[in-house]
């Protein structure tokens, strides 16, 4: 991301105090990536800051220019993969050379950021491994961690070996450490802090507990899955209760959701492509959030309710301390840090504390509405994930965009892109944010101007009042001269006819597109369809169904095989 106020920004950087929040490195030709990882880790643990390359580290500071990391988009993505924290970059073109800045977000509340070599920290200007007292202080930030408490009476025999081995496999895969496969079970559980000298923690029961142990010690720590064909009250069409360790049921819950995971089809030029209604990574991340953030001292279960085109996940306990709907993308806090730590170890959490950012980004990548927290309160969090694609043009644009370019986008970039296509009010966004999308090549200046104009018109129409409309009509009549009442009436009638005709055309086109999708969906499952079968499928006469099939053939969506009565159609 390039700055649009380079002089002002560089002057601010040159005057900043080096230490916990700013680190300056000349890096004229290159800079070691491993050192960059450690510095960014320490900056995050100290509350966030900037790594500045191309500026001298001694006062008076001056720009010396840096050619390090010539592809900052890739470097930024690699840093986020290593640290699992939000990082953005800025490139400033100065008269004395290029200045590259990595802007590192603060660690989540209650969790330190770690590298393969440990959690790094700044003590003054010195880069050191985080002292144990600092680590304990960080863990205590989010308040009392119930998952770290010892469960009286529980023993290691209350833990399920199958769930433990699932975790062992995931931890070994994520860390690349072959030693984990050889560790004794109790030693491995001690290494991840769910078993201590004092006994078995509630985290161990929640993640690995046998059904009998959970029923005995933590009966409300269950996950209930329901499939409902409609939102009417009454029994669910399917229901399964999971009173067992999370590592034993995690995959099963996704399997149940995926059983009714319909594909949605969209056309990109001559190609017909598909996208699932429920994205697996989004669903799994939402489940991880529910398990690590729920309040286990409150009664009630985690509910996962699946409908035809949306998923609703509810868990007891309001948002963690300091988290609101408004700041959920900028601040993170794990209520149960012991559980969150285990998820980090086995790589379930994509970026430390950034689960909600990932959910937002993936929803927007598939042109679906933003996650919705309506219905949440101080005692319950309700997350609704809508599965229907709202704009096929936006979906096609994102699907053909280079993956590395998408990785360089921030969550704010994605939210702005969604707002552009959903016709939302854009007054809260800065011009530099729009320019960033243009610079990335996600949208052109022409498309941006068009979208802004469309959104402005929609907002104007939404906010207009009848009195304003009358005033505009009166002003127009005054400008064009007085017109007879008859001409005004004819003009209104003509406008109404045109509008009705346009609405009718749009409605017919919508029906046509729906019919095409039904046929493509059928062919995707059964490979071929006859004109008679198509007529029944889309509830039209044989002649009108043949017209739809002919149009699809002309558009190269399907191909006609055979002639006369034996003719049938297949996907092209």
Coordinates of N, CA and C in Angstrom, one line a residue, residues 396-519:
X396 N -17.4 -13.0 -9.8 CA -16.6 -13.3 -10.9 C -15.3 -12.5 -10.9
X397 N -15.4 -11.2 -10.5 CA -14.2 -10.3 -10.4 C -13.2 -10.9 -9.4
X398 N -13.7 -11.3 -8.2 CA -12.8 -11.8 -7.2 C -12.1 -13.1 -7.6
X399 N -12.9 -14.0 -8.2 CA -12.4 -15.3 -8.6 C -11.3 -15.3 -9.7
X400 N -11.4 -14.2 -10.5 CA -10.3 -14.1 -11.5 C -9.1 -13.2 -11.1
X401 N -9.2 -12.7 -9.9 CA -8.1 -11.9 -9.3 C -7.0 -12.8 -8.8
X402 N -5.8 -12.5 -9.0 CA -4.6 -13.2 -8.6 C -4.6 -13.4 -7.1
X403 N -4.4 -14.7 -6.6 CA -4.4 -15.0 -5.2 C -3.5 -14.2 -4.3
X404 N -2.3 -13.9 -4.9 CA -1.3 -13.1 -4.1 C -1.8 -11.7 -3.9
X405 N -2.5 -11.2 -4.9 CA -3.1 -9.8 -4.8 C -4.2 -9.8 -3.7
X406 N -5.0 -10.8 -3.7 CA -6.0 -10.9 -2.7 C -5.4 -11.0 -1.3
X407 N -4.3 -11.7 -1.2 CA -3.6 -11.9 0.1 C -3.1 -10.5 0.6
X408 N -2.8 -9.6 -0.3 CA -2.2 -8.3 0.1 C -3.3 -7.4 0.6
X409 N -4.6 -7.7 0.4 CA -5.7 -6.9 0.8 C -5.9 -7.0 2.3
X410 N -6.2 -5.9 2.9 CA -6.6 -5.9 4.4 C -8.1 -6.2 4.5
X411 N -8.5 -6.5 5.7 CA -9.9 -6.7 6.0 C -10.7 -5.5 5.6
X412 N -10.1 -4.3 5.9 CA -10.8 -3.0 5.6 C -11.0 -2.9 4.1
X413 N -10.1 -3.4 3.3 CA -10.2 -3.4 1.8 C -11.4 -4.2 1.4
X414 N -11.5 -5.4 2.0 CA -12.6 -6.3 1.6 C -13.9 -5.7 2.0
X415 N -14.0 -5.1 3.2 CA -15.3 -4.5 3.7 C -15.7 -3.4 2.8
X416 N -14.7 -2.6 2.3 CA -15.0 -1.5 1.4 C -15.5 -2.0 0.0
X417 N -14.9 -3.1 -0.5 CA -15.3 -3.7 -1.7 C -16.7 -4.2 -1.6
X418 N -17.1 -4.8 -0.5 CA -18.4 -5.3 -0.2 C -19.4 -4.1 -0.2
X419 N -19.0 -3.0 0.4 CA -19.9 -1.9 0.5 C -20.2 -1.3 -0.9
X420 N -19.2 -1.3 -1.7 CA -19.3 -0.7 -3.1 C -20.4 -1.5 -3.9
X421 N -20.3 -2.8 -3.7 CA -21.2 -3.7 -4.5 C -22.6 -3.8 -3.9
X422 N -22.7 -3.5 -2.6 CA -24.0 -3.6 -1.9 C -24.7 -2.3 -1.9
X423 N -24.1 -1.3 -2.4 CA -24.8 0.0 -2.5 C -24.9 0.7 -1.2
X424 N -24.0 0.5 -0.3 CA -24.0 1.1 1.1 C -23.6 2.6 1.0
X425 N -23.8 3.3 2.1 CA -23.4 4.6 2.3 C -21.8 4.6 2.4
X426 N -21.2 5.4 1.6 CA -19.7 5.4 1.5 C -19.1 6.6 2.2
X427 N -19.9 7.4 2.9 CA -19.3 8.6 3.4 C -18.3 8.4 4.6
X428 N -18.3 7.2 5.2 CA -17.4 7.0 6.3 C -16.0 6.5 5.8
X429 N -15.9 6.3 4.5 CA -14.6 5.8 4.0 C -13.7 6.9 3.5
X430 N -12.4 6.8 3.7 CA -11.5 7.8 3.2 C -11.2 7.6 1.7
X431 N -10.9 8.7 1.0 CA -10.6 8.6 -0.4 C -9.4 7.7 -0.7
X432 N -8.4 7.7 0.3 CA -7.2 6.9 0.1 C -7.5 5.4 0.1
X433 N -8.6 5.0 0.8 CA -9.0 3.6 0.8 C -9.6 3.2 -0.6
X434 N -10.3 4.1 -1.2 CA -10.8 3.8 -2.6 C -9.6 3.7 -3.6
X435 N -8.6 4.6 -3.4 CA -7.5 4.7 -4.3 C -6.6 3.4 -4.1
X436 N -6.6 2.9 -2.9 CA -5.9 1.6 -2.7 C -6.4 0.5 -3.5
X437 N -7.8 0.4 -3.6 CA -8.4 -0.7 -4.4 C -8.0 -0.5 -5.8
X438 N -8.0 0.7 -6.3 CA -7.6 1.0 -7.7 C -6.2 0.6 -7.9
X439 N -5.3 1.0 -7.0 CA -3.9 0.7 -7.1 C -3.6 -0.8 -7.2
X440 N -4.4 -1.5 -6.4 CA -4.2 -3.0 -6.4 C -4.7 -3.6 -7.6
X441 N -5.5 -2.9 -8.4 CA -6.1 -3.4 -9.6 C -7.4 -4.2 -9.4
X442 N -7.9 -4.1 -8.2 CA -9.2 -4.8 -7.9 C -10.3 -4.1 -8.6
X443 N -10.2 -2.8 -8.8 CA -11.3 -2.1 -9.4 C -10.6 -0.9 -10.2
X444 N -11.1 -0.5 -11.3 CA -10.6 0.6 -12.1 C -11.2 1.9 -11.7
X445 N -10.6 3.0 -12.1 CA -11.1 4.3 -11.8 C -12.5 4.5 -12.3
X446 N -12.7 4.0 -13.5 CA -14.0 4.1 -14.2 C -15.1 3.3 -13.4
X447 N -14.7 2.1 -13.0 CA -15.7 1.3 -12.2 C -15.9 2.0 -10.9
X448 N -14.9 2.5 -10.3 CA -15.0 3.2 -9.0 C -16.0 4.4 -9.1
X449 N -15.8 5.2 -10.1 CA -16.6 6.4 -10.3 C -18.1 5.9 -10.5
X450 N -18.3 4.9 -11.3 CA -19.6 4.4 -11.6 C -20.3 3.9 -10.3
X451 N -19.5 3.1 -9.5 CA -20.1 2.5 -8.3 C -20.4 3.6 -7.3
X452 N -19.5 4.6 -7.1 CA -19.8 5.7 -6.2 C -21.0 6.5 -6.6
X453 N -21.2 6.7 -8.0 CA -22.3 7.4 -8.5 C -23.6 6.6 -8.2
X454 N -23.6 5.3 -8.5 CA -24.7 4.5 -8.2 C -25.1 4.5 -6.8
X455 N -24.1 4.3 -5.9 CA -24.4 4.3 -4.4 C -25.0 5.7 -4.0
X456 N -24.4 6.7 -4.5 CA -24.9 8.1 -4.2 C -26.3 8.3 -4.6
X457 N -26.6 7.8 -5.8 CA -28.0 7.9 -6.3 C -29.0 7.1 -5.4
X458 N -28.6 5.9 -5.0 CA -29.4 5.0 -4.2 C -29.7 5.7 -2.8
X459 N -28.6 6.2 -2.2 CA -28.7 6.9 -0.9 C -29.6 8.1 -1.1
X460 N -29.5 8.8 -2.2 CA -30.4 10.0 -2.4 C -31.8 9.6 -2.5
X461 N -32.0 8.5 -3.3 CA -33.4 8.0 -3.5 C -34.0 7.6 -2.1
X462 N -33.2 6.9 -1.3 CA -33.6 6.4 -0.1 C -34.0 7.5 0.9
X463 N -33.2 8.5 0.9 CA -33.4 9.6 1.8 C -34.4 10.7 1.4
X464 N -34.8 10.6 0.1 CA -35.7 11.7 -0.4 C -37.1 11.6 0.3
X465 N -37.7 12.7 0.3 CA -39.1 12.9 0.9 C -40.0 13.4 -0.2
X466 N -41.3 13.2 0.1 CA -42.3 13.6 -0.9 C -42.2 15.1 -1.2
X467 N -42.0 15.8 -0.1 CA -41.9 17.3 -0.3 C -40.8 17.7 -1.2
X468 N -39.6 17.0 -1.1 CA -38.5 17.3 -1.9 C -38.8 17.0 -3.3
X469 N -39.5 15.8 -3.5 CA -39.8 15.4 -4.9 C -40.7 16.5 -5.6
X470 N -41.7 17.0 -4.8 CA -42.6 18.0 -5.3 C -41.8 19.3 -5.7
X471 N -40.8 19.6 -4.8 CA -40.0 20.8 -5.1 C -39.2 20.6 -6.4
X472 N -38.6 19.4 -6.5 CA -37.8 19.2 -7.7 C -38.7 19.3 -9.0
X473 N -39.9 18.7 -8.9 CA -40.8 18.7 -10.0 C -41.2 20.1 -10.4
X474 N -41.4 20.9 -9.3 CA -41.8 22.3 -9.5 C -40.7 23.1 -10.2
X475 N -39.5 22.9 -9.7 CA -38.3 23.6 -10.2 C -38.1 23.2 -11.7
X476 N -38.3 21.9 -12.0 CA -38.1 21.5 -13.4 C -39.1 22.1 -14.3
X477 N -40.3 22.2 -13.8 CA -41.4 22.8 -14.6 C -41.1 24.3 -14.9
X478 N -40.6 24.9 -13.8 CA -40.3 26.3 -14.0 C -39.1 26.6 -15.0
X479 N -38.1 25.7 -14.9 CA -37.0 25.8 -15.9 C -37.4 25.6 -17.3
X480 N -38.2 24.6 -17.5 CA -38.7 24.2 -18.9 C -39.9 25.0 -19.4
X481 N -40.3 25.9 -18.5 CA -41.5 26.7 -18.9 C -42.8 25.9 -18.5
X482 N -43.8 26.6 -18.4 CA -45.1 26.0 -18.0 C -45.6 25.0 -19.0
X483 N -46.1 23.9 -18.6 CA -46.7 22.9 -19.5 C -48.1 22.7 -19.1
X484 N -48.9 22.3 -20.1 CA -50.3 22.0 -19.8 C -50.5 20.8 -19.0
X485 N -51.6 20.7 -18.3 CA -51.9 19.6 -17.4 C -52.0 18.3 -18.2
X486 N -52.5 18.4 -19.5 CA -52.6 17.2 -20.3 C -51.2 16.6 -20.7
X487 N -50.2 17.5 -21.0 CA -48.9 17.1 -21.3 C -48.2 16.4 -20.1
X488 N -48.5 17.0 -18.9 CA -47.9 16.4 -17.7 C -48.5 15.0 -17.5
X489 N -49.8 14.9 -17.7 CA -50.5 13.6 -17.5 C -49.9 12.5 -18.5
X490 N -49.8 12.9 -19.8 CA -49.3 12.0 -20.8 C -47.8 11.6 -20.5
X491 N -47.1 12.5 -20.0 CA -45.7 12.2 -19.6 C -45.6 11.3 -18.5
X492 N -46.5 11.4 -17.5 CA -46.5 10.5 -16.4 C -46.9 9.1 -16.8
X493 N -47.9 9.1 -17.7 CA -48.4 7.8 -18.2 C -47.3 7.0 -18.9
X494 N -46.6 7.8 -19.8 CA -45.5 7.2 -20.6 C -44.4 6.7 -19.7
X495 N -44.1 7.5 -18.7 CA -43.0 7.0 -17.7 C -43.4 5.8 -17.0
X496 N -44.7 5.7 -16.6 CA -45.2 4.6 -15.9 C -45.2 3.3 -16.7
X497 N -45.6 3.5 -18.0 CA -45.5 2.3 -18.9 C -44.1 1.8 -19.2
X498 N -43.2 2.8 -19.3 CA -41.8 2.4 -19.5 C -41.2 1.7 -18.3
X499 N -41.6 2.2 -17.1 CA -41.1 1.6 -15.9 C -41.7 0.2 -15.7
X500 N -43.0 0.1 -16.0 CA -43.6 -1.2 -15.9 C -43.0 -2.2 -16.9
X501 N -42.7 -1.8 -18.1 CA -42.1 -2.6 -19.1 C -40.7 -3.1 -18.7
X502 N -40.0 -2.1 -18.1 CA -38.6 -2.4 -17.7 C -38.6 -3.4 -16.5
X503 N -39.6 -3.2 -15.6 CA -39.7 -4.1 -14.5 C -40.1 -5.5 -14.9
X504 N -41.0 -5.5 -15.9 CA -41.4 -6.8 -16.5 C -40.3 -7.5 -17.1
X505 N -39.5 -6.8 -17.9 CA -38.3 -7.3 -18.6 C -37.3 -7.9 -17.6
X506 N -37.0 -7.1 -16.5 CA -36.1 -7.5 -15.4 C -36.6 -8.8 -14.7
X507 N -37.9 -8.8 -14.5 CA -38.5 -10.0 -13.8 C -38.4 -11.2 -14.7
X508 N -38.7 -11.1 -16.0 CA -38.6 -12.2 -17.0 C -37.1 -12.7 -17.0
X509 N -36.2 -11.7 -17.0 CA -34.8 -12.1 -17.1 C -34.4 -12.9 -15.8
X510 N -34.9 -12.4 -14.7 CA -34.6 -13.1 -13.4 C -35.1 -14.5 -13.4
X511 N -36.4 -14.7 -13.9 CA -37.0 -16.0 -14.0 C -36.1 -16.9 -15.0
X512 N -35.7 -16.3 -16.1 CA -34.9 -17.0 -17.1 C -33.6 -17.5 -16.5
X513 N -32.9 -16.6 -15.7 CA -31.7 -17.0 -15.1 C -31.9 -18.1 -14.0
X514 N -33.0 -18.0 -13.3 CA -33.4 -19.0 -12.3 C -33.6 -20.4 -13.0
X515 N -34.3 -20.4 -14.1 CA -34.5 -21.6 -14.8 C -33.2 -22.2 -15.3
X516 N -32.3 -21.4 -15.8 CA -31.0 -21.9 -16.3 C -30.3 -22.5 -15.2
X517 N -30.3 -21.9 -14.0 CA -29.6 -22.4 -12.8 C -30.1 -23.8 -12.4
X518 N -31.5 -23.9 -12.5 CA -32.1 -25.2 -12.1 C -31.6 -26.3 -13.1
X519 N -31.6 -26.0 -14.4 CA -31.2 -27.0 -15.4 C -29.7 -27.4 -15.2

